[in-house]
Amino acid sequence: MDISSILQGGYQHPLSRSWQARRHLTKSMFMYPIFITDDPNASVVIPSLPGQRRWGVNKLEEFLGPLVKKGLESVILFGVPLNCEKDMEGTPADDPTGPVILAIKKLRELFPSLYIACDVCLCEYTDHGHCGLLHEDGTIDTAPSVDRIAEVAVNYAKAGAHCVAPSDMMDGRIKAIKRDLIDAGYGNKCTLMAYSAKFASSLYGPFRDAAGSAPSFGNRKCYQLPPTARGLARRAIQRDAAEGADIIMVKPALPYLDIIADAAQIVPDHPLACYQVSGEFAMIHAGAAAGVYDLKTMAFESVESMVRAGATLILSYFTPEFLEWL
């Protein structure tokens, strides 16, 4: 053999194998998505999301306290209003007595060192289930949608959120949110994490069960990206970075590793997040339950591929397990 053919000597030992990675998983790389409902004492199992629940604000201490002790550093909140009156404008999204704002304040009080991100969208709060305001013909009305999304984001920042993360995919919302955060005095106090390359995926089903956010008609293919649209994703990443995003996100993660890798090259100076979405999580659990692979081994393989592609932050329902495993 030629000298250049021999590679195995470089990874023959467990330690030298670990040196082959450009970066390693750490607990701080994981952000835990949690569902907050408007029943303050709720602890409701989500059947399609193994091990996950909808939580009321009065249950957050007993739920998150042990995880914080194990090293949990960040969460992202998703509101699940079940007892409010929804409308066309998503008015309950930033209700001061609604689940998200109450949870922000509660978590700031309970866990001062916990980093709190908030998903910003209207789909959970509109009576039609779409992510923005609509024209009479049912299409997205972009300008007022962006204004409303920005209003909600600022109100989450005012409540104490460390990060706002708009997932609605409305054109121009990053610039509008950044402008409004600056004007409200939060430009240097609140991180803006953009769901920049969010694809119209088949992997959101369990999440929509959990959040009650499925559209009442049609679909979201006119604002979420087509799965084949690598070029559109690249353009969206460039746009959001130029509009003031502090963190760029790709969603889902595993089927879009090429987009994560693209983002790492397009915006190398930005933190890069990816969302291991509900369907990815459920799929890994289903395969393990069927005996296809070991759950822990596959969970590691999945997130390590994301890190290899360039991700520096992973939103994952496996976060509690990784706090144990790492």
PDB file of N, CA, C and O in Angstrom, residues 99-157:
ATOM      1  N   PRO A  99     -50.419  32.028  28.151  1.00  0.00           N
ATOM      2  CA  PRO A  99     -49.437  31.069  28.655  1.00  0.00           C
ATOM      3  C   PRO A  99     -47.988  31.468  28.421  1.00  0.00           C
ATOM      4  O   PRO A  99     -47.134  31.242  29.300  1.00  0.00           O
ATOM      5  N   VAL A 100     -47.663  32.084  27.282  1.00  0.00           N
ATOM      6  CA  VAL A 100     -46.252  32.373  26.997  1.00  0.00           C
ATOM      7  C   VAL A 100     -45.721  33.474  27.901  1.00  0.00           C
ATOM      8  O   VAL A 100     -44.665  33.324  28.536  1.00  0.00           O
ATOM      9  N   ILE A 101     -46.421  34.589  27.983  1.00  0.00           N
ATOM     10  CA  ILE A 101     -45.924  35.699  28.804  1.00  0.00           C
ATOM     11  C   ILE A 101     -45.901  35.320  30.281  1.00  0.00           C
ATOM     12  O   ILE A 101     -44.944  35.652  31.005  1.00  0.00           O
ATOM     13  N   LEU A 102     -46.891  34.585  30.738  1.00  0.00           N
ATOM     14  CA  LEU A 102     -46.862  34.112  32.127  1.00  0.00           C
ATOM     15  C   LEU A 102     -45.683  33.173  32.361  1.00  0.00           C
ATOM     16  O   LEU A 102     -45.019  33.235  33.405  1.00  0.00           O
ATOM     17  N   ALA A 103     -45.408  32.314  31.391  1.00  0.00           N
ATOM     18  CA  ALA A 103     -44.296  31.365  31.533  1.00  0.00           C
ATOM     19  C   ALA A 103     -42.951  32.085  31.524  1.00  0.00           C
ATOM     20  O   ALA A 103     -42.042  31.716  32.280  1.00  0.00           O
ATOM     21  N   ILE A 104     -42.793  33.090  30.659  1.00  0.00           N
ATOM     22  CA  ILE A 104     -41.542  33.861  30.650  1.00  0.00           C
ATOM     23  C   ILE A 104     -41.265  34.420  32.045  1.00  0.00           C
ATOM     24  O   ILE A 104     -40.166  34.260  32.601  1.00  0.00           O
ATOM     25  N   LYS A 105     -42.257  35.072  32.601  1.00  0.00           N
ATOM     26  CA  LYS A 105     -42.071  35.716  33.906  1.00  0.00           C
ATOM     27  C   LYS A 105     -41.815  34.689  35.002  1.00  0.00           C
ATOM     28  O   LYS A 105     -40.972  34.889  35.890  1.00  0.00           O
ATOM     29  N   LYS A 106     -42.524  33.575  34.930  1.00  0.00           N
ATOM     30  CA  LYS A 106     -42.342  32.529  35.930  1.00  0.00           C
ATOM     31  C   LYS A 106     -40.944  31.933  35.857  1.00  0.00           C
ATOM     32  O   LYS A 106     -40.278  31.726  36.876  1.00  0.00           O
ATOM     33  N   LEU A 107     -40.479  31.661  34.643  1.00  0.00           N
ATOM     34  CA  LEU A 107     -39.155  31.052  34.485  1.00  0.00           C
ATOM     35  C   LEU A 107     -38.050  32.020  34.856  1.00  0.00           C
ATOM     36  O   LEU A 107     -37.022  31.604  35.428  1.00  0.00           O
ATOM     37  N   ARG A 108     -38.217  33.298  34.561  1.00  0.00           N
ATOM     38  CA  ARG A 108     -37.210  34.281  34.972  1.00  0.00           C
ATOM     39  C   ARG A 108     -37.091  34.317  36.496  1.00  0.00           C
ATOM     40  O   ARG A 108     -36.004  34.485  37.042  1.00  0.00           O
ATOM     41  N   GLU A 109     -38.220  34.149  37.143  1.00  0.00           N
ATOM     42  CA  GLU A 109     -38.241  34.150  38.610  1.00  0.00           C
ATOM     43  C   GLU A 109     -37.643  32.871  39.186  1.00  0.00           C
ATOM     44  O   GLU A 109     -36.839  32.904  40.127  1.00  0.00           O
ATOM     45  N   LEU A 110     -38.025  31.723  38.592  1.00  0.00           N
ATOM     46  CA  LEU A 110     -37.593  30.436  39.146  1.00  0.00           C
ATOM     47  C   LEU A 110     -36.133  30.115  38.835  1.00  0.00           C
ATOM     48  O   LEU A 110     -35.406  29.588  39.685  1.00  0.00           O
ATOM     49  N   PHE A 111     -35.723  30.402  37.602  1.00  0.00           N
ATOM     50  CA  PHE A 111     -34.397  29.986  37.123  1.00  0.00           C
ATOM     51  C   PHE A 111     -33.707  31.176  36.454  1.00  0.00           C
ATOM     52  O   PHE A 111     -33.721  31.305  35.218  1.00  0.00           O
ATOM     53  N   PRO A 112     -33.115  32.065  37.242  1.00  0.00           N
ATOM     54  CA  PRO A 112     -32.546  33.298  36.682  1.00  0.00           C
ATOM     55  C   PRO A 112     -31.475  33.069  35.621  1.00  0.00           C
ATOM     56  O   PRO A 112     -31.281  33.935  34.757  1.00  0.00           O
ATOM     57  N   SER A 113     -30.797  31.930  35.658  1.00  0.00           N
ATOM     58  CA  SER A 113     -29.724  31.686  34.694  1.00  0.00           C
ATOM     59  C   SER A 113     -30.205  30.969  33.432  1.00  0.00           C
ATOM     60  O   SER A 113     -29.425  30.769  32.494  1.00  0.00           O
ATOM     61  N   LEU A 114     -31.483  30.572  33.395  1.00  0.00           N
ATOM     62  CA  LEU A 114     -32.015  29.847  32.243  1.00  0.00           C
ATOM     63  C   LEU A 114     -32.293  30.810  31.094  1.00  0.00           C
ATOM     64  O   LEU A 114     -32.942  31.843  31.272  1.00  0.00           O
ATOM     65  N   TYR A 115     -31.792  30.461  29.912  1.00  0.00           N
ATOM     66  CA  TYR A 115     -31.994  31.283  28.707  1.00  0.00           C
ATOM     67  C   TYR A 115     -33.353  30.934  28.113  1.00  0.00           C
ATOM     68  O   TYR A 115     -33.622  29.766  27.810  1.00  0.00           O
ATOM     69  N   ILE A 116     -34.182  31.955  27.923  1.00  0.00           N
ATOM     70  CA  ILE A 116     -35.563  31.728  27.493  1.00  0.00           C
ATOM     71  C   ILE A 116     -35.768  32.306  26.097  1.00  0.00           C
ATOM     72  O   ILE A 116     -35.691  33.516  25.886  1.00  0.00           O
ATOM     73  N   ALA A 117     -36.005  31.427  25.148  1.00  0.00           N
ATOM     74  CA  ALA A 117     -36.387  31.827  23.797  1.00  0.00           C
ATOM     75  C   ALA A 117     -37.887  31.611  23.638  1.00  0.00           C
ATOM     76  O   ALA A 117     -38.479  30.756  24.293  1.00  0.00           O
ATOM     77  N   CYS A 118     -38.485  32.385  22.756  1.00  0.00           N
ATOM     78  CA  CYS A 118     -39.915  32.237  22.483  1.00  0.00           C
ATOM     79  C   CYS A 118     -40.140  32.127  20.985  1.00  0.00           C
ATOM     80  O   CYS A 118     -39.710  33.000  20.222  1.00  0.00           O
ATOM     81  N   ASP A 119     -40.814  31.076  20.584  1.00  0.00           N
ATOM     82  CA  ASP A 119     -41.289  30.998  19.212  1.00  0.00           C
ATOM     83  C   ASP A 119     -42.308  32.107  18.989  1.00  0.00           C
ATOM     84  O   ASP A 119     -43.158  32.366  19.856  1.00  0.00           O
ATOM     85  N   VAL A 120     -42.192  32.777  17.849  1.00  0.00           N
ATOM     86  CA  VAL A 120     -43.135  33.848  17.518  1.00  0.00           C
ATOM     87  C   VAL A 120     -43.873  33.451  16.249  1.00  0.00           C
ATOM     88  O   VAL A 120     -43.292  33.373  15.167  1.00  0.00           O
ATOM     89  N   CYS A 121     -45.159  33.166  16.404  1.00  0.00           N
ATOM     90  CA  CYS A 121     -45.995  32.824  15.264  1.00  0.00           C
ATOM     91  C   CYS A 121     -47.442  33.083  15.657  1.00  0.00           C
ATOM     92  O   CYS A 121     -47.749  33.267  16.841  1.00  0.00           O
ATOM     93  N   LEU A 122     -48.320  33.071  14.684  1.00  0.00           N
ATOM     94  CA  LEU A 122     -49.733  33.328  14.961  1.00  0.00           C
ATOM     95  C   LEU A 122     -50.601  32.085  14.810  1.00  0.00           C
ATOM     96  O   LEU A 122     -51.772  32.110  15.185  1.00  0.00           O
ATOM     97  N   CYS A 123     -50.032  30.995  14.278  1.00  0.00           N
ATOM     98  CA  CYS A 123     -50.876  29.856  13.901  1.00  0.00           C
ATOM     99  C   CYS A 123     -51.618  29.246  15.084  1.00  0.00           C
ATOM    100  O   CYS A 123     -52.741  28.767  14.933  1.00  0.00           O
ATOM    101  N   GLU A 124     -51.009  29.265  16.273  1.00  0.00           N
ATOM    102  CA  GLU A 124     -51.686  28.695  17.443  1.00  0.00           C
ATOM    103  C   GLU A 124     -52.830  29.577  17.931  1.00  0.00           C
ATOM    104  O   GLU A 124     -53.649  29.147  18.741  1.00  0.00           O
ATOM    105  N   TYR A 125     -52.850  30.838  17.459  1.00  0.00           N
ATOM    106  CA  TYR A 125     -53.760  31.823  18.037  1.00  0.00           C
ATOM    107  C   TYR A 125     -54.800  32.347  17.060  1.00  0.00           C
ATOM    108  O   TYR A 125     -55.720  33.065  17.456  1.00  0.00           O
ATOM    109  N   THR A 126     -54.672  32.026  15.768  1.00  0.00           N
ATOM    110  CA  THR A 126     -55.668  32.478  14.792  1.00  0.00           C
ATOM    111  C   THR A 126     -56.781  31.437  14.666  1.00  0.00           C
ATOM    112  O   THR A 126     -56.550  30.236  14.846  1.00  0.00           O
ATOM    113  N   ASP A 127     -57.959  31.912  14.317  1.00  0.00           N
ATOM    114  CA  ASP A 127     -59.081  30.982  14.172  1.00  0.00           C
ATOM    115  C   ASP A 127     -58.980  30.162  12.893  1.00  0.00           C
ATOM    116  O   ASP A 127     -59.676  29.153  12.737  1.00  0.00           O
ATOM    117  N   HIS A 128     -58.090  30.558  11.974  1.00  0.00           N
ATOM    118  CA  HIS A 128     -57.902  29.804  10.741  1.00  0.00           C
ATOM    119  C   HIS A 128     -56.637  28.932  10.755  1.00  0.00           C
ATOM    120  O   HIS A 128     -56.446  28.112   9.875  1.00  0.00           O
ATOM    121  N   GLY A 129     -55.766  29.116  11.737  1.00  0.00           N
ATOM    122  CA  GLY A 129     -54.602  28.255  11.881  1.00  0.00           C
ATOM    123  C   GLY A 129     -53.444  28.576  10.960  1.00  0.00           C
ATOM    124  O   GLY A 129     -52.453  27.824  10.945  1.00  0.00           O
ATOM    125  N   HIS A 130     -53.519  29.666  10.212  1.00  0.00           N
ATOM    126  CA  HIS A 130     -52.383  30.061   9.385  1.00  0.00           C
ATOM    127  C   HIS A 130     -51.460  30.995  10.165  1.00  0.00           C
ATOM    128  O   HIS A 130     -51.827  31.535  11.211  1.00  0.00           O
ATOM    129  N   CYS A 131     -50.266  31.197   9.625  1.00  0.00           N
ATOM    130  CA  CYS A 131     -49.202  31.867  10.370  1.00  0.00           C
ATOM    131  C   CYS A 131     -49.208  33.374  10.215  1.00  0.00           C
ATOM    132  O   CYS A 131     -48.325  34.056  10.743  1.00  0.00           O
ATOM    133  N   GLY A 132     -50.169  33.897   9.472  1.00  0.00           N
ATOM    134  CA  GLY A 132     -50.280  35.335   9.292  1.00  0.00           C
ATOM    135  C   GLY A 132     -51.723  35.738   9.095  1.00  0.00           C
ATOM    136  O   GLY A 132     -52.643  34.919   9.212  1.00  0.00           O
ATOM    137  N   LEU A 133     -51.922  37.007   8.807  1.00  0.00           N
ATOM    138  CA  LEU A 133     -53.258  37.518   8.515  1.00  0.00           C
ATOM    139  C   LEU A 133     -53.595  37.251   7.046  1.00  0.00           C
ATOM    140  O   LEU A 133     -52.683  37.135   6.216  1.00  0.00           O
ATOM    141  N   LEU A 134     -54.881  37.163   6.747  1.00  0.00           N
ATOM    142  CA  LEU A 134     -55.304  36.705   5.427  1.00  0.00           C
ATOM    143  C   LEU A 134     -56.098  37.759   4.669  1.00  0.00           C
ATOM    144  O   LEU A 134     -56.816  38.572   5.266  1.00  0.00           O
ATOM    145  N   HIS A 135     -55.959  37.726   3.335  1.00  0.00           N
ATOM    146  CA  HIS A 135     -56.881  38.431   2.463  1.00  0.00           C
ATOM    147  C   HIS A 135     -58.230  37.699   2.473  1.00  0.00           C
ATOM    148  O   HIS A 135     -58.346  36.562   2.969  1.00  0.00           O
ATOM    149  N   GLU A 136     -59.232  38.326   1.876  1.00  0.00           N
ATOM    150  CA  GLU A 136     -60.557  37.702   1.828  1.00  0.00           C
ATOM    151  C   GLU A 136     -60.542  36.390   1.050  1.00  0.00           C
ATOM    152  O   GLU A 136     -61.360  35.501   1.310  1.00  0.00           O
ATOM    153  N   ASP A 137     -59.604  36.248   0.104  1.00  0.00           N
ATOM    154  CA  ASP A 137     -59.548  35.015  -0.678  1.00  0.00           C
ATOM    155  C   ASP A 137     -58.733  33.916  -0.004  1.00  0.00           C
ATOM    156  O   ASP A 137     -58.522  32.848  -0.578  1.00  0.00           O
ATOM    157  N   GLY A 138     -58.271  34.160   1.231  1.00  0.00           N
ATOM    158  CA  GLY A 138     -57.556  33.145   1.990  1.00  0.00           C
ATOM    159  C   GLY A 138     -56.054  33.141   1.804  1.00  0.00           C
ATOM    160  O   GLY A 138     -55.358  32.327   2.404  1.00  0.00           O
ATOM    161  N   THR A 139     -55.527  34.054   0.973  1.00  0.00           N
ATOM    162  CA  THR A 139     -54.081  34.153   0.800  1.00  0.00           C
ATOM    163  C   THR A 139     -53.486  35.054   1.877  1.00  0.00           C
ATOM    164  O   THR A 139     -54.184  35.850   2.519  1.00  0.00           O
ATOM    165  N   ILE A 140     -52.171  34.938   2.072  1.00  0.00           N
ATOM    166  CA  ILE A 140     -51.491  35.707   3.107  1.00  0.00           C
ATOM    167  C   ILE A 140     -51.460  37.195   2.750  1.00  0.00           C
ATOM    168  O   ILE A 140     -51.118  37.583   1.638  1.00  0.00           O
ATOM    169  N   ASP A 141     -51.805  38.024   3.712  1.00  0.00           N
ATOM    170  CA  ASP A 141     -51.694  39.477   3.595  1.00  0.00           C
ATOM    171  C   ASP A 141     -50.404  39.867   4.314  1.00  0.00           C
ATOM    172  O   ASP A 141     -50.367  40.002   5.545  1.00  0.00           O
ATOM    173  N   THR A 142     -49.335  40.052   3.557  1.00  0.00           N
ATOM    174  CA  THR A 142     -47.990  40.083   4.130  1.00  0.00           C
ATOM    175  C   THR A 142     -47.752  41.259   5.068  1.00  0.00           C
ATOM    176  O   THR A 142     -47.267  41.077   6.198  1.00  0.00           O
ATOM    177  N   ALA A 143     -48.050  42.469   4.630  1.00  0.00           N
ATOM    178  CA  ALA A 143     -47.675  43.655   5.416  1.00  0.00           C
ATOM    179  C   ALA A 143     -48.287  43.652   6.824  1.00  0.00           C
ATOM    180  O   ALA A 143     -47.556  43.800   7.816  1.00  0.00           O
ATOM    181  N   PRO A 144     -49.594  43.479   6.978  1.00  0.00           N
ATOM    182  CA  PRO A 144     -50.138  43.442   8.342  1.00  0.00           C
ATOM    183  C   PRO A 144     -49.701  42.207   9.126  1.00  0.00           C
ATOM    184  O   PRO A 144     -49.614  42.260  10.362  1.00  0.00           O
ATOM    185  N   SER A 145     -49.408  41.122   8.423  1.00  0.00           N
ATOM    186  CA  SER A 145     -48.887  39.933   9.101  1.00  0.00           C
ATOM    187  C   SER A 145     -47.540  40.243   9.755  1.00  0.00           C
ATOM    188  O   SER A 145     -47.294  39.898  10.921  1.00  0.00           O
ATOM    189  N   VAL A 146     -46.675  40.901   8.997  1.00  0.00           N
ATOM    190  CA  VAL A 146     -45.352  41.265   9.516  1.00  0.00           C
ATOM    191  C   VAL A 146     -45.482  42.227  10.694  1.00  0.00           C
ATOM    192  O   VAL A 146     -44.801  42.073  11.717  1.00  0.00           O
ATOM    193  N   ASP A 147     -46.380  43.192  10.582  1.00  0.00           N
ATOM    194  CA  ASP A 147     -46.586  44.144  11.677  1.00  0.00           C
ATOM    195  C   ASP A 147     -47.039  43.436  12.945  1.00  0.00           C
ATOM    196  O   ASP A 147     -46.564  43.739  14.055  1.00  0.00           O
ATOM    197  N   ARG A 148     -47.940  42.486  12.785  1.00  0.00           N
ATOM    198  CA  ARG A 148     -48.466  41.772  13.963  1.00  0.00           C
ATOM    199  C   ARG A 148     -47.405  40.857  14.572  1.00  0.00           C
ATOM    200  O   ARG A 148     -47.262  40.806  15.802  1.00  0.00           O
ATOM    201  N   ILE A 149     -46.649  40.162  13.727  1.00  0.00           N
ATOM    202  CA  ILE A 149     -45.581  39.298  14.218  1.00  0.00           C
ATOM    203  C   ILE A 149     -44.552  40.121  14.999  1.00  0.00           C
ATOM    204  O   ILE A 149     -44.090  39.725  16.078  1.00  0.00           O
ATOM    205  N   ALA A 150     -44.192  41.283  14.462  1.00  0.00           N
ATOM    206  CA  ALA A 150     -43.216  42.140  15.136  1.00  0.00           C
ATOM    207  C   ALA A 150     -43.756  42.642  16.470  1.00  0.00           C
ATOM    208  O   ALA A 150     -43.019  42.724  17.462  1.00  0.00           O
ATOM    209  N   GLU A 151     -45.036  42.956  16.504  1.00  0.00           N
ATOM    210  CA  GLU A 151     -45.658  43.414  17.754  1.00  0.00           C
ATOM    211  C   GLU A 151     -45.576  42.329  18.825  1.00  0.00           C
ATOM    212  O   GLU A 151     -45.229  42.598  19.984  1.00  0.00           O
ATOM    213  N   VAL A 152     -45.875  41.100  18.445  1.00  0.00           N
ATOM    214  CA  VAL A 152     -45.816  39.985  19.397  1.00  0.00           C
ATOM    215  C   VAL A 152     -44.382  39.787  19.885  1.00  0.00           C
ATOM    216  O   VAL A 152     -44.134  39.598  21.087  1.00  0.00           O
ATOM    217  N   ALA A 153     -43.419  39.836  18.967  1.00  0.00           N
ATOM    218  CA  ALA A 153     -42.023  39.640  19.339  1.00  0.00           C
ATOM    219  C   ALA A 153     -41.574  40.672  20.364  1.00  0.00           C
ATOM    220  O   ALA A 153     -40.908  40.330  21.365  1.00  0.00           O
ATOM    221  N   VAL A 154     -41.920  41.924  20.149  1.00  0.00           N
ATOM    222  CA  VAL A 154     -41.525  42.978  21.088  1.00  0.00           C
ATOM    223  C   VAL A 154     -42.176  42.759  22.447  1.00  0.00           C
ATOM    224  O   VAL A 154     -41.541  42.954  23.496  1.00  0.00           O
ATOM    225  N   ASN A 155     -43.421  42.333  22.457  1.00  0.00           N
ATOM    226  CA  ASN A 155     -44.091  42.105  23.739  1.00  0.00           C
ATOM    227  C   ASN A 155     -43.474  40.927  24.499  1.00  0.00           C
ATOM    228  O   ASN A 155     -43.428  40.938  25.736  1.00  0.00           O
ATOM    229  N   TYR A 156     -42.984  39.922  23.787  1.00  0.00           N
ATOM    230  CA  TYR A 156     -42.261  38.843  24.466  1.00  0.00           C
ATOM    231  C   TYR A 156     -40.950  39.369  25.043  1.00  0.00           C
ATOM    232  O   TYR A 156     -40.548  38.998  26.158  1.00  0.00           O
ATOM    233  N   ALA A 157     -40.271  40.224  24.293  1.00  0.00           N
ATOM    234  CA  ALA A 157     -39.030  40.815  24.806  1.00  0.00           C
ATOM    235  C   ALA A 157     -39.313  41.654  26.051  1.00  0.00           C
ATOM    236  O   ALA A 157     -38.570  41.586  27.046  1.00  0.00           O
TER     237      ALA A 157
END
